[in-house]
Amino acid sequence: MPRRDDIESILVIGSGPIVIGQASEFDYSGTQACRVLKEEGYRIILVNSNPATIMTDPEFADRTYVEPLDPDIVEAIVERERPDAILPTLGGQTALNLAMALVERGVPEKFGIELIGANAEAIATAENRDKFKAAMTEIGLKVPDSGFAYTLDEAMTVGREIGFPLIIRPSYILGGQGTGIAHDEDDLRRLATTGLAASPVSEILIERSIAGWKEYELEVMRDHADNCVIVCSIENFDPMGVHTGDSITVAPAQTLSDVEYQRMRDAAFACIRRIGVDTGGSNIQFAINPDDGDMVVIEMNPRVSRSSALASKATGFPIAKIAARLAVGYTLDEITNDITGETPASFEPTIDYVVTKIPRWAFEKFPGQPAILGTRMQSVGEAMAIGRTFPESLQKGLRSLEHGRMGLNCDPAERLLDDVDDDELVRMAAVGTPDRPFQLEAALRRGISVERLYQATRVDPWFLDQILQIVEERAHLAETGYSHVSRRDWRRAKRLGFSDAQLAYLWGVTEADVREARLAAGVRTTFKTVDTCGAEFEARTPYHYSTYEDEDEVHTTDARKIMILGSGPNRIGQGIEFDYCCVHASLALRAAGFETIMVNCNPETVSTDYDTSNRLYFEPLTHEDVLNVIEAEQPDGVIVALGGQTPLKLAGQIPHSLVLGTSPESIDLAEDRERWNALCARLEIPQPAGGTATNFEQAKEIVDRIGYPALVRPSYVLGGRAMEIVYDEDGLRRAMAELAGFGSLGKEGGLSAERPVLVDRFLEDAIEVDVDALRDATGEVVIGAVMEHVEEAGVHSGDSACVIPPPTLPHSVIEVIEDYTRAIAAALDVRGLINVQYAVKSGQVFVIEANPRASRTVPFVAKATGVPLAKIASRIMTGSTIAELREEGLVHPPTSGGHVSVKEAVLPFNRFPDVDTVLGPEMRSTGEVMGIDLTFGLAFAKSQMAAGNTLPEEGAVFLSLADRDKPAGLDAARRFVEHGFSIVATSGTAAYLEEHGVPVARVVAKVGEAQDVPDAVRLISNGEVQLVVNTPRGRGPRADGAYIRTAANVHKVPCLTTAAAARAAASGMADWAKHPLQVRSLQEFHADDQLQLPL
Amino acid sequence: MTTTEPRPQPTPATPARPARREDALLVLADGTIFEGEAIGAVPPNGVATGEVVFNTVMSGYQEVITDPSYAGQVIAFTYPHIGNYGATDADDESRRPFCRGIVVRDLARRPSNWRSDDDLEAFLVKHGVPGIAGVDTRRLTRHIREAGSMPCAFGTADEATLKQAAQDEPGTEGIDLVATVSTRQPYTVGHGRFSVVAYDFGIKRAILRHLEDIATVEVVPANTPAAAVLARNPDGVFLSNGPGDPAAVGYAVDTIKELVGKVPIFGICLGHQLLALALGGETYKLKFGHHGGNHPVRRVVDNAVEITSQNHNYAVAEGSLTHSEVSHVNLNDGVIEGLRHDGKRAFSVQYHPEAGPGPHDARYLFRWFEEEMAQDPAGAATKDGAH
Ligand SMILES: Nc1ncnc2c1ncn2[C@@H]1O[C@H](COP(=O)(O)OP(=O)(O)O)[C@@H](O)[C@H]1O
Ligand SMILES: Nc1ncnc2c1ncn2[C@@H]1O[C@H](COP(=O)(O)OP(=O)(O)O)[C@@H](O)[C@H]1O
Ligand SMILES: [Mg+2]
Ligand SMILES: [Mg+2]
């Protein structure tokens, strides 16, 4: 049956901010869905609170609501737009939960709306572990025995019934505390106790542990005619016990015989049919006992998922796109496979290469959180690599991560493991951690047997033997020596994924030497095509990966070609915002008649969708790999300024003539502190006093000059990596030592001769300001926006809320800031984007840093002002002038719809319950949301709601303030009281407030103190406090306030850690109370400059 | 990157790679050459020949290698890692492999699977199957896709020798390969309620496993006369899969002509082509055939889509069938995948509903056969009247 005509408009629900477990993959799927549904002629209403997404670009929907993903809000949107259908299966867990909430409220009935994709019944059955297990048993599929317990006794009985080992999983908990594996009654007693305590509803799931079994995933699609296909099978390198999102995963499954695979396939079909997912994709997880093939079902996700995005990139089969078509009535055989352009989508992709996905974690940013992998996902991003064999894709994947590793060891950082003894090494590898693959290689290199490692780690012997082949080749290459390697040796080495850099390290020569010798031996890169069919049919879609074979399938064109370097795996500080910029460049340049070539290795993104650019190269973003693509494509220019620090680092290593936009010299000028200082001095732009040091002594000299507190951080890193505010000499010594440590390992942010440390005077209580601007070859500058931060300088720009237009900055200051920005842009001869950060202290403007590249705020500015900065930048970089683009209509003045836009950061603390939630100069947020409304208060309130800290409308506010925050806090407290909130405070704060005439309803004891008065933590856990304002006092990691903030985090009580945020919240709550809830689409805000919406 | 001082090498506890495999070449009849290394059995004078075809399955290599339909052919696997889960007798599709060799990108040396009792290389050696590894199999596949499947030679012999061997290799056209794989003696398996005579043109065990559940199956040599079969008075006759060119087994076509109409007939793959010929249809050779586990097929009755396992180089010509109708069609290229002649209660499919390897979507066809036989009054009478 073709397209449904009984529906006209569809509400698509996005997945909101990037958080751990829900990242860019849902922008990829959502964007695909909106694209095809629009093509199909439906009216698309989109709601998503994440401004950094492509899907929220106004052109992808008829009505785009950048509003909180909250039932009230979405109901308001439904009321306004009256869609015929809601598509909830493309926005991750968030969209599913939201849809279910709407169902519970009876919204669909009330407005006569249909849920398409999956119905409520199906969602409920799949999402509820009990119902799911029952359903699976009913169709004869095994699930691990399990039971719920609410008391210790129950736990013990249930446990005994099931039998050990057991896995304890408390319900509704954060970060997996209380989760663990019990091998005997004592373990069980211990874990059950902590688990019950950890669970707010004191409920724990006790399940037979099958840790160590092989874990698999199947991506299934089903149409309404009940045709089912498997798009991809995935095998986890890390066995059961490590979350699939934290496992290295490999496609296709490697160690399943066809008999087992077909059994799993049958089970997957039975599962999707029983659960009743009518149309679209589902992800089903299985575990297999390696000793006897016993198979159990772990879970099913009745929607597109992170894995389905991976499967799409791994096979070329666009799951989300096809799921969207199926949802509106098509059957699989009615949709053509656009890669072959001839065969239908009703088939099962077969691939002739191996895909390896490797997660990227950010443990270094969360001290206190052990870097141990478990059943809860903790990674913040991932890289995918394609090779003809597993060793090749594994090594490509590891160097794609940009952790300063060049492959599977055989690089300086491998020395880390040198002085670990064999037994210890095996013990280390037995625990799932980010370092496991390196430990395994090192162990095999020492001659530790595959069998022993398998017994210890349960990593499948096949994988271990593949690693052993890398080990043996290395030994052979080392023996043979640089000057004696034959063509055959070169070919073998490259086919096993060795990078030239690894070989250079192995032989103690330069990477350039290696490349030269290799090419001389006639061993060069060949590019193959991802075509869904193992070359059985001709492929239309040019989606390529490098390998070392006979035949190169790439035939470049002689059109004007621009290569865009992407931003690699998502990490804190460099995420979807940069992918957004790269995608915009590709769209804008294609529209302007260029051919675009995308190079990236992040499977979650829109940039790695094969139809975003004319050609896609799924490659690591390293010097060698990028050079290979340049040689194959001979582009007219390369864009390095839109993908964040990753491509910027490569700018110096690729032919200068090719680098488009701001020159590498200027980039270096802005990064090299000495030269940058000189430049600011020449321009007479004040900077915080400071200098650069390569050792402690130099650092100390600087501080003696500028005084404490001082800010210490490495150069050439993003997101305030390893940045510290030091208040005394000890702090300084510690900070320097740590950075020196990194350096010797070649780690990101490491201190070394060419990467000195920056030491600056730390400006206290300064207002931070971000500016994004554009400049062209003629010297014309356009100020994109001046953003005032809510939190003071010292909270990383990426972690603080910021506002357009600036709510408090006087006009005079804004003018100074704009002048400085123009001057800096001119001095750096910027061609394209520049981001400048300022700190305004008592009216004086200091420049903190300038980055002549796209910044994290570009998409936010574009959504707030309607000016597509990244598109304009890409055109400027390819030679257009701002004047020309103004002619074209691409450049236009920002909309002044009378609205205020607030960007708020979203932090992953719920995953890391033991980590202090205080904000600092090291960025830790994973994503962002945007609140738009007509006053700052309303916009801020929406931003908080969208970020998951909905401000209360009544109740008690708890305040505990550092002395320097008390004046500001007082102001906030006054307003809280005005709006009918009662105040609870710690003694010191209480005294200060009362002496300034603010009534304090309740004084609480310091944590742990006096048993008669309840302490703050207890109040918070008892739900007697609706909002916590706690600014850091002590500097110790476990200073008093930390307990309070952690309690708030665990019990989901909104918690503000700066007085500034408290003030903003107060005005937010005030306006929220005054005005009725209103929702408006971006199209309306952008429509008419003068539209002044009624309050 | 700057120079790093040489890494002090830990004395390799793991010996440098065991003696490397011997270099080998794969040469196609059209002269195209591929580099690789010799694996599996050592062919006489280092030369193995056959008609090279590619197969796109990602699992099920042992079933493919032991499928008699590959007699005379060299199988190139498009999936790079072959042998990962080892080998086990349970996965044999016949008493031994009949293919002439295999071409792979990478042969696993350390298999891992609880079912495995041998590694694939040992299996190949045991059964005298030579192979070549390390080949750019994607280039080979693309070449065959363009030029069509063709004779080839591979091994450790020198290039000239291999070139000559490839040109001398006859391929499969017009050759009766069935005779080389069919059983010499009739034998009986199964215990189902019906009695079925199965013609062995190169029958797969997976097919027998399915027939066993519904019938007592007497497997007979390909050249068994129709009279002999009718004398047994079976409820149904099954026409198996098998290797090569249907036109080369005219005797089988004549036999089937005598059987149609007299007894329900079910054919698979070569059996399907032979039935078509017997019903007056024609067959032709496909450019590079269908060999894989992911071919979408439309079932004409209700338009349902089946993902099917396929392995054939020849097909039934469009429009050559007058009295019978097309029951299944390949959605990729429109090739006829099934036919049925209601009047004469005969039907057949070009693909492999028994899977082994491949998806199970089409197993219902064995039920169709069962129903066909159940409707057969004659058949019923001959039985003890149980039904
Ligand atoms: N019974 C079990 N024994 C051991 N590990 C398990 C068990 N159940 C799940 N796991 C591990 O926990 C991970 C997460 O479990 P899952 O049910 O998939 O939850 P989620 O919804 O977070 O994906 C799985 O990927 C698996 O590695
Ligand atoms: N001299 C300073 N005084 C106060 N805060 C500062 C100072 N320098 C930097 N910061 C804070 O540290 C954060 C990160 O510094 P920045 O130079 O922007 O590093 P990054 O390159 O990681 O953005 C800034 O957003 C600001 O809040
Ligand atoms: Mg899961
Ligand atoms: Mg900054």
mmCIF file of N, CA, C and O and ligand atoms in Angstrom, chain A residues 215 217 243-245 283 285 298-299 301 306, ligand 3:
data_model
loop_
_atom_site.group_PDB
_atom_site.id
_atom_site.type_symbol
_atom_site.label_atom_id
_atom_site.label_comp_id
_atom_site.label_asym_id
_atom_site.label_seq_id
_atom_site.Cartn_x
_atom_site.Cartn_y
_atom_site.Cartn_z
ATOM 1 N N GLU A 215 27.631 -11.089 23.728
ATOM 2 C CA GLU A 215 26.491 -10.194 23.546
ATOM 3 C C GLU A 215 26.354 -9.799 22.084
ATOM 4 O O GLU A 215 27.335 -9.486 21.413
ATOM 5 N N GLU A 217 23.567 -7.865 18.982
ATOM 6 C CA GLU A 217 22.399 -7.042 18.694
ATOM 7 C C GLU A 217 21.964 -7.302 17.268
ATOM 8 O O GLU A 217 22.803 -7.486 16.387
ATOM 9 N N HIS A 243 27.906 -2.553 29.164
ATOM 10 C CA HIS A 243 26.817 -2.016 28.364
ATOM 11 C C HIS A 243 27.206 -1.931 26.891
ATOM 12 O O HIS A 243 28.331 -1.531 26.574
ATOM 13 N N THR A 244 26.285 -2.303 26.003
ATOM 14 C CA THR A 244 26.627 -2.261 24.573
ATOM 15 C C THR A 244 27.124 -0.881 24.170
ATOM 16 O O THR A 244 27.977 -0.769 23.300
ATOM 17 N N GLY A 245 26.570 0.163 24.809
ATOM 18 C CA GLY A 245 26.994 1.517 24.467
ATOM 19 C C GLY A 245 28.423 1.790 24.910
ATOM 20 O O GLY A 245 29.051 2.727 24.436
ATOM 21 N N ASN A 283 15.635 -2.545 17.862
ATOM 22 C CA ASN A 283 16.939 -3.072 18.216
ATOM 23 C C ASN A 283 16.718 -4.151 19.258
ATOM 24 O O ASN A 283 16.044 -3.917 20.257
ATOM 25 N N GLN A 285 18.523 -7.145 21.699
ATOM 26 C CA GLN A 285 19.798 -7.600 22.238
ATOM 27 C C GLN A 285 19.692 -9.033 22.721
ATOM 28 O O GLN A 285 18.708 -9.397 23.373
ATOM 29 N N ILE A 298 17.926 -10.156 25.903
ATOM 30 C CA ILE A 298 18.208 -9.182 26.967
ATOM 31 C C ILE A 298 17.174 -8.074 26.978
ATOM 32 O O ILE A 298 16.526 -7.809 27.979
ATOM 33 N N GLU A 299 16.999 -7.418 25.853
ATOM 34 C CA GLU A 299 15.983 -6.372 25.805
ATOM 35 C C GLU A 299 15.700 -5.998 24.361
ATOM 36 O O GLU A 299 16.397 -6.418 23.440
ATOM 37 N N ASN A 301 14.516 -2.468 22.012
ATOM 38 C CA ASN A 301 14.165 -1.050 21.942
ATOM 39 C C ASN A 301 13.259 -0.850 20.737
ATOM 40 O O ASN A 301 13.705 -1.004 19.602
ATOM 41 N N ARG A 306 20.753 4.183 19.065
ATOM 42 C CA ARG A 306 22.166 4.437 18.764
ATOM 43 C C ARG A 306 22.678 3.330 17.847
ATOM 44 O O ARG A 306 23.358 3.580 16.861
HETATM 45 MG MG MG C 3 20.591 -2.234 25.931
#
